């Protein structure tokens, strides 16, 4: 497990309680020591208690990766390159890699699996991604949750699904790696924009229309990038979008809500003390779309607000005229 945030903590809980041995890389030595002493992550989901005969926290990413069969990536997308560039190019040879990251590599505008494939010369058939709808906070509470594992290799996706299934987690395999991964990125943009609208005082009626239009925006974008049959009403797509757009646990919605209420981007980030992947995703998707030229009014509105400093009230007023 690479990462010490709430989603990494939730996945470490599921996997270890299902009997897997989990080597767990965390950035901070104090966090590793706290885990070893108290059996809790001091920063995220601190109510979760870990069995240290199955969970082995460490700050040595090379050691953690070397001893693993599966490598689960769960750091914020902005830190993926910094973290993985410490590894030798052959470090992931004979490993299977699962991205649990709902973001893109900033500056490179790449999906995490694309970056890993290029950096470590890995075939995409050895990689997969985890999609919701599933909030880490509800995993900690052991509320019923559903996960989809996307991979070009359905056998790999099914193998990892089996590691996750328990009495409160249902998991299944799907073949659409690119679609699921891009949708996981874009749902954060939508949730962020819904949060901005909420912060401005727009209600549930408007948010419902925005989400409905968002599904069409995602469909157009995915078709332009990777046209193949996919059911966007499935839980890995629509379900993940809905829970991120509406949930009290959604950090992207929370971030957007603060921006809508008048916070600057920097002050919102500082107050949250958590990474809202949607902030970086907006720029990446907007730049990818410069070549595709897909009609993406929600993404464009978010970009204008966050990166061109257009007043949220002005931009959302323009956006609402584009909805049907």
PDB file of C-alpha atoms in Angstrom:
ATOM      1  CA  UNK A   1       0.000   0.000   0.000  1.00  0.00           C
ATOM      2  CA  UNK A   2       1.567   3.269  -1.144  1.00  0.00           C
ATOM      3  CA  UNK A   3       0.023   6.233   0.661  1.00  0.00           C
ATOM      4  CA  UNK A   4      -1.123   7.242   4.112  1.00  0.00           C
ATOM      5  CA  UNK A   5      -4.392   9.055   3.430  1.00  0.00           C
ATOM      6  CA  UNK A   6      -7.971   8.084   4.200  1.00  0.00           C
ATOM      7  CA  UNK A   7      -8.474   5.899   1.102  1.00  0.00           C
ATOM      8  CA  UNK A   8      -5.159   4.108   1.642  1.00  0.00           C
ATOM      9  CA  UNK A   9      -6.173   3.539   5.269  1.00  0.00           C
ATOM     10  CA  UNK A  10      -9.576   2.168   4.251  1.00  0.00           C
ATOM     11  CA  UNK A  11      -8.065  -0.213   1.702  1.00  0.00           C
ATOM     12  CA  UNK A  12      -5.412  -1.362   4.187  1.00  0.00           C
ATOM     13  CA  UNK A  13      -8.234  -2.126   6.627  1.00  0.00           C
ATOM     14  CA  UNK A  14     -10.193  -4.167   4.079  1.00  0.00           C
ATOM     15  CA  UNK A  15      -7.199  -6.112   2.768  1.00  0.00           C
ATOM     16  CA  UNK A  16      -5.626  -6.879   6.142  1.00  0.00           C
ATOM     17  CA  UNK A  17      -8.910  -7.916   7.737  1.00  0.00           C
ATOM     18  CA  UNK A  18      -9.454 -10.260   4.776  1.00  0.00           C
ATOM     19  CA  UNK A  19      -6.171 -11.987   5.618  1.00  0.00           C
ATOM     20  CA  UNK A  20      -3.671 -10.279   3.308  1.00  0.00           C
ATOM     21  CA  UNK A  21      -0.251  -9.211   4.547  1.00  0.00           C
ATOM     22  CA  UNK A  22      -0.001  -5.488   3.852  1.00  0.00           C
ATOM     23  CA  UNK A  23       3.312  -3.660   3.630  1.00  0.00           C
ATOM     24  CA  UNK A  24       2.298  -0.036   4.056  1.00  0.00           C
ATOM     25  CA  UNK A  25       4.408   2.925   2.932  1.00  0.00           C
ATOM     26  CA  UNK A  26       3.746   6.223   4.682  1.00  0.00           C
ATOM     27  CA  UNK A  27       5.650   9.444   4.071  1.00  0.00           C
ATOM     28  CA  UNK A  28       6.181  10.535   7.698  1.00  0.00           C
ATOM     29  CA  UNK A  29       8.302   8.647  10.243  1.00  0.00           C
ATOM     30  CA  UNK A  30       6.092   9.869  13.091  1.00  0.00           C
ATOM     31  CA  UNK A  31       3.042   8.294  11.434  1.00  0.00           C
ATOM     32  CA  UNK A  32       4.836   4.964  11.053  1.00  0.00           C
ATOM     33  CA  UNK A  33       5.922   5.045  14.688  1.00  0.00           C
ATOM     34  CA  UNK A  34       2.411   5.967  15.812  1.00  0.00           C
ATOM     35  CA  UNK A  35       0.951   3.062  13.847  1.00  0.00           C
ATOM     36  CA  UNK A  36       3.481   0.646  15.309  1.00  0.00           C
ATOM     37  CA  UNK A  37       2.783   1.878  18.837  1.00  0.00           C
ATOM     38  CA  UNK A  38      -0.976   2.459  18.869  1.00  0.00           C
ATOM     39  CA  UNK A  39      -2.149   0.461  15.796  1.00  0.00           C
ATOM     40  CA  UNK A  40      -3.976   3.552  14.481  1.00  0.00           C
ATOM     41  CA  UNK A  41      -3.218   6.003  11.646  1.00  0.00           C
ATOM     42  CA  UNK A  42      -2.888   9.311  13.516  1.00  0.00           C
ATOM     43  CA  UNK A  43      -4.020  11.492  10.602  1.00  0.00           C
ATOM     44  CA  UNK A  44      -6.867   9.657   8.847  1.00  0.00           C
ATOM     45  CA  UNK A  45      -9.655   7.303   9.955  1.00  0.00           C
ATOM     46  CA  UNK A  46      -7.989   7.169  13.350  1.00  0.00           C
ATOM     47  CA  UNK A  47     -10.779   5.005  14.756  1.00  0.00           C
ATOM     48  CA  UNK A  48      -9.578   2.047  12.643  1.00  0.00           C
ATOM     49  CA  UNK A  49      -7.367  -0.384  14.557  1.00  0.00           C
ATOM     50  CA  UNK A  50      -4.872  -2.547  12.671  1.00  0.00           C
ATOM     51  CA  UNK A  51      -3.487  -6.008  13.363  1.00  0.00           C
ATOM     52  CA  UNK A  52       0.301  -5.547  13.264  1.00  0.00           C
ATOM     53  CA  UNK A  53       0.819  -9.222  12.473  1.00  0.00           C
ATOM     54  CA  UNK A  54      -0.708  -8.404   9.073  1.00  0.00           C
ATOM     55  CA  UNK A  55       0.103  -4.728   8.580  1.00  0.00           C
ATOM     56  CA  UNK A  56       3.724  -3.568   8.351  1.00  0.00           C
ATOM     57  CA  UNK A  57       4.138   0.235   8.170  1.00  0.00           C
ATOM     58  CA  UNK A  58       7.374   1.649   6.756  1.00  0.00           C
ATOM     59  CA  UNK A  59       8.917   4.787   5.258  1.00  0.00           C
ATOM     60  CA  UNK A  60      11.043   2.701   2.870  1.00  0.00           C
ATOM     61  CA  UNK A  61       9.077   2.574  -0.389  1.00  0.00           C
ATOM     62  CA  UNK A  62      11.642   0.330  -2.088  1.00  0.00           C
ATOM     63  CA  UNK A  63      11.394  -2.293   0.646  1.00  0.00           C
ATOM     64  CA  UNK A  64       7.600  -2.220   0.676  1.00  0.00           C
ATOM     65  CA  UNK A  65       7.391  -2.650  -3.103  1.00  0.00           C
ATOM     66  CA  UNK A  66      10.093  -5.327  -3.264  1.00  0.00           C
ATOM     67  CA  UNK A  67       8.216  -7.651  -0.907  1.00  0.00           C
ATOM     68  CA  UNK A  68       4.809  -7.217  -2.549  1.00  0.00           C
ATOM     69  CA  UNK A  69       2.871  -9.211  -5.138  1.00  0.00           C
ATOM     70  CA  UNK A  70       0.365  -6.389  -5.570  1.00  0.00           C
ATOM     71  CA  UNK A  71       1.234  -2.678  -5.438  1.00  0.00           C
ATOM     72  CA  UNK A  72      -1.715  -0.424  -4.602  1.00  0.00           C
ATOM     73  CA  UNK A  73      -1.155   3.259  -5.351  1.00  0.00           C
ATOM     74  CA  UNK A  74      -3.124   5.563  -3.065  1.00  0.00           C
ATOM     75  CA  UNK A  75      -1.158   8.813  -2.828  1.00  0.00           C
ATOM     76  CA  UNK A  76      -2.582  12.062  -4.236  1.00  0.00           C
ATOM     77  CA  UNK A  77      -1.944  12.257  -7.975  1.00  0.00           C
ATOM     78  CA  UNK A  78       0.253  15.333  -7.476  1.00  0.00           C
ATOM     79  CA  UNK A  79       2.724  13.189  -5.470  1.00  0.00           C
ATOM     80  CA  UNK A  80       2.784  10.061  -7.652  1.00  0.00           C
ATOM     81  CA  UNK A  81       5.803  11.037  -9.706  1.00  0.00           C
ATOM     82  CA  UNK A  82       7.776  12.234  -6.660  1.00  0.00           C
ATOM     83  CA  UNK A  83       7.039   8.972  -4.825  1.00  0.00           C
ATOM     84  CA  UNK A  84       7.545   6.449  -7.626  1.00  0.00           C
ATOM     85  CA  UNK A  85      10.575   8.110  -9.185  1.00  0.00           C
ATOM     86  CA  UNK A  86      12.532   6.860  -6.156  1.00  0.00           C
ATOM     87  CA  UNK A  87      12.120   3.336  -7.534  1.00  0.00           C
ATOM     88  CA  UNK A  88      14.303   1.572 -10.089  1.00  0.00           C
ATOM     89  CA  UNK A  89      12.688   1.161 -13.501  1.00  0.00           C
ATOM     90  CA  UNK A  90      12.548  -2.601 -12.946  1.00  0.00           C
ATOM     91  CA  UNK A  91      11.048  -2.322  -9.448  1.00  0.00           C
ATOM     92  CA  UNK A  92       7.561  -3.294 -10.645  1.00  0.00           C
ATOM     93  CA  UNK A  93       8.692  -6.209 -12.796  1.00  0.00           C
ATOM     94  CA  UNK A  94       6.493  -9.241 -12.068  1.00  0.00           C
ATOM     95  CA  UNK A  95       4.198  -7.085  -9.910  1.00  0.00           C
ATOM     96  CA  UNK A  96       0.539  -6.296 -10.435  1.00  0.00           C
ATOM     97  CA  UNK A  97      -0.349  -2.646  -9.933  1.00  0.00           C
ATOM     98  CA  UNK A  98      -3.691  -1.208  -8.849  1.00  0.00           C
ATOM     99  CA  UNK A  99      -4.338   2.531  -8.929  1.00  0.00           C
ATOM    100  CA  UNK A 100      -6.714   3.750  -6.240  1.00  0.00           C
ATOM    101  CA  UNK A 101      -6.016   7.356  -7.282  1.00  0.00           C
ATOM    102  CA  UNK A 102      -8.864   9.501  -8.622  1.00  0.00           C
ATOM    103  CA  UNK A 103      -6.648  12.034 -10.378  1.00  0.00           C
ATOM    104  CA  UNK A 104      -4.128  12.716 -13.150  1.00  0.00           C
ATOM    105  CA  UNK A 105      -0.417  13.523 -13.076  1.00  0.00           C
ATOM    106  CA  UNK A 106      -0.254  17.353 -13.014  1.00  0.00           C
ATOM    107  CA  UNK A 107       1.843  18.877 -15.752  1.00  0.00           C
ATOM    108  CA  UNK A 108       1.873  15.634 -17.731  1.00  0.00           C
ATOM    109  CA  UNK A 109      -1.928  15.356 -18.030  1.00  0.00           C
ATOM    110  CA  UNK A 110      -1.620  11.573 -17.855  1.00  0.00           C
ATOM    111  CA  UNK A 111      -3.674   8.955 -16.112  1.00  0.00           C
ATOM    112  CA  UNK A 112      -1.774   7.279 -13.306  1.00  0.00           C
ATOM    113  CA  UNK A 113      -1.772   3.938 -15.131  1.00  0.00           C
ATOM    114  CA  UNK A 114      -0.389   5.591 -18.271  1.00  0.00           C
ATOM    115  CA  UNK A 115       2.446   7.123 -16.278  1.00  0.00           C
ATOM    116  CA  UNK A 116       3.236   3.812 -14.548  1.00  0.00           C
ATOM    117  CA  UNK A 117       3.148   1.952 -17.866  1.00  0.00           C
ATOM    118  CA  UNK A 118       5.643   4.380 -19.405  1.00  0.00           C
ATOM    119  CA  UNK A 119       7.911   4.854 -16.378  1.00  0.00           C
ATOM    120  CA  UNK A 120       8.222   1.145 -15.509  1.00  0.00           C
ATOM    121  CA  UNK A 121       7.730  -0.359 -18.975  1.00  0.00           C
ATOM    122  CA  UNK A 122       4.685  -2.287 -17.807  1.00  0.00           C
ATOM    123  CA  UNK A 123       1.989  -3.853 -19.943  1.00  0.00           C
ATOM    124  CA  UNK A 124      -1.424  -2.415 -19.128  1.00  0.00           C
ATOM    125  CA  UNK A 125      -2.703  -5.982 -18.708  1.00  0.00           C
ATOM    126  CA  UNK A 126      -0.762  -6.029 -15.419  1.00  0.00           C
ATOM    127  CA  UNK A 127      -2.591  -2.967 -14.104  1.00  0.00           C
ATOM    128  CA  UNK A 128      -6.008  -2.060 -12.820  1.00  0.00           C
ATOM    129  CA  UNK A 129      -7.892   0.702 -11.027  1.00  0.00           C
ATOM    130  CA  UNK A 130     -10.390   0.872  -8.177  1.00  0.00           C
ATOM    131  CA  UNK A 131     -13.671   2.721  -8.642  1.00  0.00           C
ATOM    132  CA  UNK A 132     -16.486   3.422  -6.196  1.00  0.00           C
ATOM    133  CA  UNK A 133     -18.995   4.544  -5.247  1.00  0.00           C
ATOM    134  CA  UNK A 134     -17.200   4.225  -1.937  1.00  0.00           C
ATOM    135  CA  UNK A 135     -16.117   6.782   0.663  1.00  0.00           C
ATOM    136  CA  UNK A 136     -13.273   5.836   2.989  1.00  0.00           C
ATOM    137  CA  UNK A 137     -15.217   7.175   5.970  1.00  0.00           C
ATOM    138  CA  UNK A 138     -18.050   4.700   5.347  1.00  0.00           C
ATOM    139  CA  UNK A 139     -15.579   1.828   4.999  1.00  0.00           C
ATOM    140  CA  UNK A 140     -14.265   2.750   8.442  1.00  0.00           C
ATOM    141  CA  UNK A 141     -17.845   2.497   9.718  1.00  0.00           C
ATOM    142  CA  UNK A 142     -18.291  -0.802   7.835  1.00  0.00           C
ATOM    143  CA  UNK A 143     -21.300   0.468   5.912  1.00  0.00           C
ATOM    144  CA  UNK A 144     -22.310  -1.502   2.821  1.00  0.00           C
ATOM    145  CA  UNK A 145     -20.060  -0.481  -0.075  1.00  0.00           C
ATOM    146  CA  UNK A 146     -19.475  -1.475  -3.697  1.00  0.00           C
ATOM    147  CA  UNK A 147     -16.239  -1.403  -5.677  1.00  0.00           C
ATOM    148  CA  UNK A 148     -15.391  -2.021  -9.324  1.00  0.00           C
ATOM    149  CA  UNK A 149     -11.921  -3.125 -10.391  1.00  0.00           C
ATOM    150  CA  UNK A 150     -11.166  -2.087 -13.966  1.00  0.00           C
ATOM    151  CA  UNK A 151      -8.436  -3.791 -15.994  1.00  0.00           C
ATOM    152  CA  UNK A 152      -7.843  -4.964 -19.565  1.00  0.00           C
ATOM    153  CA  UNK A 153      -7.215  -8.357 -17.942  1.00  0.00           C
ATOM    154  CA  UNK A 154     -10.481  -9.481 -16.374  1.00  0.00           C
ATOM    155  CA  UNK A 155      -8.680 -12.289 -14.525  1.00  0.00           C
ATOM    156  CA  UNK A 156      -6.456  -9.741 -12.788  1.00  0.00           C
ATOM    157  CA  UNK A 157      -9.484  -7.603 -11.921  1.00  0.00           C
ATOM    158  CA  UNK A 158     -11.287 -10.633 -10.521  1.00  0.00           C
ATOM    159  CA  UNK A 159      -8.252 -11.680  -8.472  1.00  0.00           C
ATOM    160  CA  UNK A 160      -8.077  -8.280  -6.795  1.00  0.00           C
ATOM    161  CA  UNK A 161     -11.855  -8.199  -6.354  1.00  0.00           C
ATOM    162  CA  UNK A 162     -11.585 -11.414  -4.334  1.00  0.00           C
ATOM    163  CA  UNK A 163      -9.072  -9.760  -2.003  1.00  0.00           C
ATOM    164  CA  UNK A 164     -11.591  -7.004  -1.248  1.00  0.00           C
ATOM    165  CA  UNK A 165     -14.859  -8.891  -0.763  1.00  0.00           C
ATOM    166  CA  UNK A 166     -16.210  -9.189   2.757  1.00  0.00           C
ATOM    167  CA  UNK A 167     -19.510  -8.792   4.594  1.00  0.00           C
ATOM    168  CA  UNK A 168     -19.728  -5.045   3.882  1.00  0.00           C
ATOM    169  CA  UNK A 169     -17.778  -4.764   0.591  1.00  0.00           C
ATOM    170  CA  UNK A 170     -18.945  -6.181  -2.715  1.00  0.00           C
ATOM    171  CA  UNK A 171     -16.459  -5.990  -5.586  1.00  0.00           C
ATOM    172  CA  UNK A 172     -16.624  -7.014  -9.222  1.00  0.00           C
ATOM    173  CA  UNK A 173     -14.404  -6.902 -12.309  1.00  0.00           C
ATOM    174  CA  UNK A 174     -14.789  -4.769 -15.447  1.00  0.00           C
ATOM    175  CA  UNK A 175     -12.698  -4.486 -18.619  1.00  0.00           C
ATOM    176  CA  UNK A 176     -12.925  -0.698 -19.161  1.00  0.00           C
ATOM    177  CA  UNK A 177      -9.732   0.591 -17.515  1.00  0.00           C
ATOM    178  CA  UNK A 178      -9.530   3.914 -19.387  1.00  0.00           C
ATOM    179  CA  UNK A 179     -13.212   4.742 -19.093  1.00  0.00           C
ATOM    180  CA  UNK A 180     -13.399   3.966 -15.385  1.00  0.00           C
ATOM    181  CA  UNK A 181     -10.189   5.843 -14.623  1.00  0.00           C
ATOM    182  CA  UNK A 182     -11.145   8.932 -16.618  1.00  0.00           C
ATOM    183  CA  UNK A 183     -14.636   8.927 -15.113  1.00  0.00           C
ATOM    184  CA  UNK A 184     -13.108   8.798 -11.626  1.00  0.00           C
ATOM    185  CA  UNK A 185     -11.109  11.914 -12.521  1.00  0.00           C
ATOM    186  CA  UNK A 186     -14.041  13.781 -14.056  1.00  0.00           C
ATOM    187  CA  UNK A 187     -16.512  13.084 -11.258  1.00  0.00           C
ATOM    188  CA  UNK A 188     -14.254  15.120  -8.976  1.00  0.00           C
ATOM    189  CA  UNK A 189     -14.523  18.075 -11.364  1.00  0.00           C
ATOM    190  CA  UNK A 190     -18.308  17.789 -11.337  1.00  0.00           C
ATOM    191  CA  UNK A 191     -18.452  17.482  -7.544  1.00  0.00           C
ATOM    192  CA  UNK A 192     -16.224  20.523  -7.171  1.00  0.00           C
ATOM    193  CA  UNK A 193     -18.450  22.568  -9.493  1.00  0.00           C
ATOM    194  CA  UNK A 194     -21.567  21.380  -7.659  1.00  0.00           C
ATOM    195  CA  UNK A 195     -19.906  22.583  -4.465  1.00  0.00           C
ATOM    196  CA  UNK A 196     -19.238  26.007  -5.988  1.00  0.00           C
ATOM    197  CA  UNK A 197     -22.905  26.305  -6.974  1.00  0.00           C
ATOM    198  CA  UNK A 198     -24.004  25.236  -3.488  1.00  0.00           C
ATOM    199  CA  UNK A 199     -21.690  27.805  -1.935  1.00  0.00           C
ATOM    200  CA  UNK A 200     -23.343  30.454  -4.095  1.00  0.00           C
ATOM    201  CA  UNK A 201     -26.771  29.438  -2.810  1.00  0.00           C
ATOM    202  CA  UNK A 202     -28.037  27.244  -5.649  1.00  0.00           C
ATOM    203  CA  UNK A 203     -30.211  24.378  -4.475  1.00  0.00           C
ATOM    204  CA  UNK A 204     -30.880  20.705  -5.139  1.00  0.00           C
ATOM    205  CA  UNK A 205     -32.902  21.382  -8.280  1.00  0.00           C
ATOM    206  CA  UNK A 206     -29.950  23.044  -9.978  1.00  0.00           C
ATOM    207  CA  UNK A 207     -27.499  20.400  -8.774  1.00  0.00           C
ATOM    208  CA  UNK A 208     -29.674  17.623 -10.217  1.00  0.00           C
ATOM    209  CA  UNK A 209     -29.650  19.356 -13.593  1.00  0.00           C
ATOM    210  CA  UNK A 210     -25.890  19.854 -13.387  1.00  0.00           C
ATOM    211  CA  UNK A 211     -25.289  16.168 -12.636  1.00  0.00           C
ATOM    212  CA  UNK A 212     -27.590  15.115 -15.495  1.00  0.00           C
ATOM    213  CA  UNK A 213     -25.692  17.397 -17.873  1.00  0.00           C
ATOM    214  CA  UNK A 214     -22.412  16.114 -16.433  1.00  0.00           C
ATOM    215  CA  UNK A 215     -23.246  12.569 -17.521  1.00  0.00           C
ATOM    216  CA  UNK A 216     -23.600  13.839 -21.089  1.00  0.00           C
ATOM    217  CA  UNK A 217     -20.325  15.766 -20.792  1.00  0.00           C
ATOM    218  CA  UNK A 218     -18.496  12.678 -19.561  1.00  0.00           C
ATOM    219  CA  UNK A 219     -20.026  10.577 -22.334  1.00  0.00           C
ATOM    220  CA  UNK A 220     -18.874  13.010 -25.033  1.00  0.00           C
ATOM    221  CA  UNK A 221     -15.366  13.185 -23.597  1.00  0.00           C
ATOM    222  CA  UNK A 222     -14.931   9.422 -23.211  1.00  0.00           C
ATOM    223  CA  UNK A 223     -16.261   8.778 -26.707  1.00  0.00           C
ATOM    224  CA  UNK A 224     -13.753  11.251 -28.190  1.00  0.00           C
ATOM    225  CA  UNK A 225     -10.876   9.650 -26.266  1.00  0.00           C
ATOM    226  CA  UNK A 226     -11.704   5.960 -26.360  1.00  0.00           C
ATOM    227  CA  UNK A 227     -14.924   5.024 -28.173  1.00  0.00           C
ATOM    228  CA  UNK A 228     -16.228   1.681 -27.002  1.00  0.00           C
ATOM    229  CA  UNK A 229     -19.535   0.387 -25.626  1.00  0.00           C
ATOM    230  CA  UNK A 230     -19.874   1.332 -21.951  1.00  0.00           C
ATOM    231  CA  UNK A 231     -22.911   1.715 -19.738  1.00  0.00           C
ATOM    232  CA  UNK A 232     -22.467   5.035 -17.931  1.00  0.00           C
ATOM    233  CA  UNK A 233     -25.430   4.226 -15.687  1.00  0.00           C
ATOM    234  CA  UNK A 234     -23.331   1.504 -13.992  1.00  0.00           C
ATOM    235  CA  UNK A 235     -22.153   2.101 -10.436  1.00  0.00           C
ATOM    236  CA  UNK A 236     -18.495   2.581 -11.438  1.00  0.00           C
ATOM    237  CA  UNK A 237     -19.549   5.614 -13.495  1.00  0.00           C
ATOM    238  CA  UNK A 238     -22.860   7.129 -12.391  1.00  0.00           C
ATOM    239  CA  UNK A 239     -22.709   5.747  -8.843  1.00  0.00           C
ATOM    240  CA  UNK A 240     -19.258   7.191  -8.233  1.00  0.00           C
ATOM    241  CA  UNK A 241     -20.352  10.522  -9.712  1.00  0.00           C
ATOM    242  CA  UNK A 242     -23.453  10.723  -7.508  1.00  0.00           C
ATOM    243  CA  UNK A 243     -21.759   9.897  -4.227  1.00  0.00           C
ATOM    244  CA  UNK A 244     -18.973  12.401  -4.890  1.00  0.00           C
ATOM    245  CA  UNK A 245     -21.360  15.152  -5.967  1.00  0.00           C
ATOM    246  CA  UNK A 246     -23.788  14.752  -3.049  1.00  0.00           C
ATOM    247  CA  UNK A 247     -21.996  13.260  -0.059  1.00  0.00           C
ATOM    248  CA  UNK A 248     -20.998  15.112   3.098  1.00  0.00           C
ATOM    249  CA  UNK A 249     -17.706  13.194   2.918  1.00  0.00           C
ATOM    250  CA  UNK A 250     -16.781  14.525  -0.536  1.00  0.00           C
ATOM    251  CA  UNK A 251     -13.667  16.657  -0.203  1.00  0.00           C
ATOM    252  CA  UNK A 252     -14.119  17.965  -3.766  1.00  0.00           C
ATOM    253  CA  UNK A 253     -17.635  19.181  -3.044  1.00  0.00           C
ATOM    254  CA  UNK A 254     -16.388  20.708   0.221  1.00  0.00           C
ATOM    255  CA  UNK A 255     -13.535  22.470  -1.572  1.00  0.00           C
ATOM    256  CA  UNK A 256     -15.893  23.835  -4.235  1.00  0.00           C
ATOM    257  CA  UNK A 257     -18.373  24.970  -1.593  1.00  0.00           C
ATOM    258  CA  UNK A 258     -15.643  27.019   0.073  1.00  0.00           C
ATOM    259  CA  UNK A 259     -14.664  28.622  -3.236  1.00  0.00           C
ATOM    260  CA  UNK A 260     -18.312  29.439  -3.926  1.00  0.00           C
ATOM    261  CA  UNK A 261     -18.574  31.086  -0.506  1.00  0.00           C
ATOM    262  CA  UNK A 262     -15.636  33.357  -1.305  1.00  0.00           C
ATOM    263  CA  UNK A 263     -12.532  31.485  -0.163  1.00  0.00           C
ATOM    264  CA  UNK A 264      -9.464  31.767  -2.351  1.00  0.00           C
ATOM    265  CA  UNK A 265      -8.114  28.496  -3.729  1.00  0.00           C
ATOM    266  CA  UNK A 266      -5.105  28.703  -1.413  1.00  0.00           C
ATOM    267  CA  UNK A 267      -7.112  29.448   1.719  1.00  0.00           C
ATOM    268  CA  UNK A 268      -9.564  26.623   0.941  1.00  0.00           C
ATOM    269  CA  UNK A 269      -6.697  24.172   0.487  1.00  0.00           C
ATOM    270  CA  UNK A 270      -5.070  25.259   3.737  1.00  0.00           C
ATOM    271  CA  UNK A 271      -8.265  24.989   5.766  1.00  0.00           C
ATOM    272  CA  UNK A 272      -9.166  21.534   4.402  1.00  0.00           C
ATOM    273  CA  UNK A 273      -5.722  20.020   5.101  1.00  0.00           C
ATOM    274  CA  UNK A 274      -6.616  17.380   2.483  1.00  0.00           C
ATOM    275  CA  UNK A 275      -6.004  17.207  -1.266  1.00  0.00           C
ATOM    276  CA  UNK A 276      -9.041  17.848  -3.461  1.00  0.00           C
ATOM    277  CA  UNK A 277      -8.050  15.970  -6.625  1.00  0.00           C
ATOM    278  CA  UNK A 278     -10.594  17.910  -8.648  1.00  0.00           C
ATOM    279  CA  UNK A 279      -8.552  21.104  -8.442  1.00  0.00           C
ATOM    280  CA  UNK A 280      -5.661  19.541 -10.399  1.00  0.00           C
ATOM    281  CA  UNK A 281      -7.983  17.444 -12.563  1.00  0.00           C
ATOM    282  CA  UNK A 282      -9.749  20.535 -13.901  1.00  0.00           C
ATOM    283  CA  UNK A 283      -6.532  21.826 -15.452  1.00  0.00           C
ATOM    284  CA  UNK A 284      -5.493  18.418 -16.819  1.00  0.00           C
ATOM    285  CA  UNK A 285      -8.842  17.619 -18.445  1.00  0.00           C
ATOM    286  CA  UNK A 286      -9.200  21.169 -19.793  1.00  0.00           C
ATOM    287  CA  UNK A 287      -5.769  20.925 -21.445  1.00  0.00           C
ATOM    288  CA  UNK A 288      -6.417  17.431 -22.830  1.00  0.00           C
ATOM    289  CA  UNK A 289      -9.618  18.781 -24.349  1.00  0.00           C
ATOM    290  CA  UNK A 290      -7.784  21.557 -26.218  1.00  0.00           C
ATOM    291  CA  UNK A 291      -6.973  18.951 -28.869  1.00  0.00           C
ATOM    292  CA  UNK A 292     -10.263  17.050 -28.666  1.00  0.00           C
ATOM    293  CA  UNK A 293     -12.507  20.146 -28.728  1.00  0.00           C
ATOM    294  CA  UNK A 294     -15.370  18.376 -27.004  1.00  0.00           C
ATOM    295  CA  UNK A 295     -18.224  20.519 -25.680  1.00  0.00           C
ATOM    296  CA  UNK A 296     -17.444  20.516 -21.925  1.00  0.00           C
ATOM    297  CA  UNK A 297     -19.194  23.504 -20.306  1.00  0.00           C
ATOM    298  CA  UNK A 298     -18.890  22.301 -16.694  1.00  0.00           C
ATOM    299  CA  UNK A 299     -15.163  21.610 -16.931  1.00  0.00           C
ATOM    300  CA  UNK A 300     -14.627  24.932 -18.710  1.00  0.00           C
ATOM    301  CA  UNK A 301     -16.574  26.821 -16.037  1.00  0.00           C
ATOM    302  CA  UNK A 302     -14.518  25.223 -13.260  1.00  0.00           C
ATOM    303  CA  UNK A 303     -11.295  26.061 -15.105  1.00  0.00           C
ATOM    304  CA  UNK A 304     -12.306  29.707 -15.578  1.00  0.00           C
ATOM    305  CA  UNK A 305     -13.107  30.034 -11.864  1.00  0.00           C
ATOM    306  CA  UNK A 306     -10.071  28.225 -10.467  1.00  0.00           C
ATOM    307  CA  UNK A 307      -7.349  29.178 -12.934  1.00  0.00           C
ATOM    308  CA  UNK A 308      -8.515  32.381 -14.634  1.00  0.00           C
ATOM    309  CA  UNK A 309     -10.034  33.821 -11.450  1.00  0.00           C
ATOM    310  CA  UNK A 310     -13.412  34.578 -13.007  1.00  0.00           C
ATOM    311  CA  UNK A 311     -15.939  35.322 -10.252  1.00  0.00           C
ATOM    312  CA  UNK A 312     -17.860  32.114  -9.399  1.00  0.00           C
ATOM    313  CA  UNK A 313     -21.208  33.938  -9.479  1.00  0.00           C
ATOM    314  CA  UNK A 314     -20.542  35.205 -12.996  1.00  0.00           C
ATOM    315  CA  UNK A 315     -19.346  31.851 -14.330  1.00  0.00           C
ATOM    316  CA  UNK A 316     -22.183  29.793 -12.849  1.00  0.00           C
ATOM    317  CA  UNK A 317     -24.696  32.343 -14.190  1.00  0.00           C
ATOM    318  CA  UNK A 318     -23.262  31.729 -17.669  1.00  0.00           C
ATOM    319  CA  UNK A 319     -23.169  27.957 -17.127  1.00  0.00           C
ATOM    320  CA  UNK A 320     -26.826  27.668 -16.156  1.00  0.00           C
ATOM    321  CA  UNK A 321     -27.875  29.033 -19.563  1.00  0.00           C
ATOM    322  CA  UNK A 322     -26.128  26.066 -21.232  1.00  0.00           C
ATOM    323  CA  UNK A 323     -28.103  23.399 -19.364  1.00  0.00           C
ATOM    324  CA  UNK A 324     -31.223  21.665 -20.565  1.00  0.00           C
TER     325      UNK A 324
END
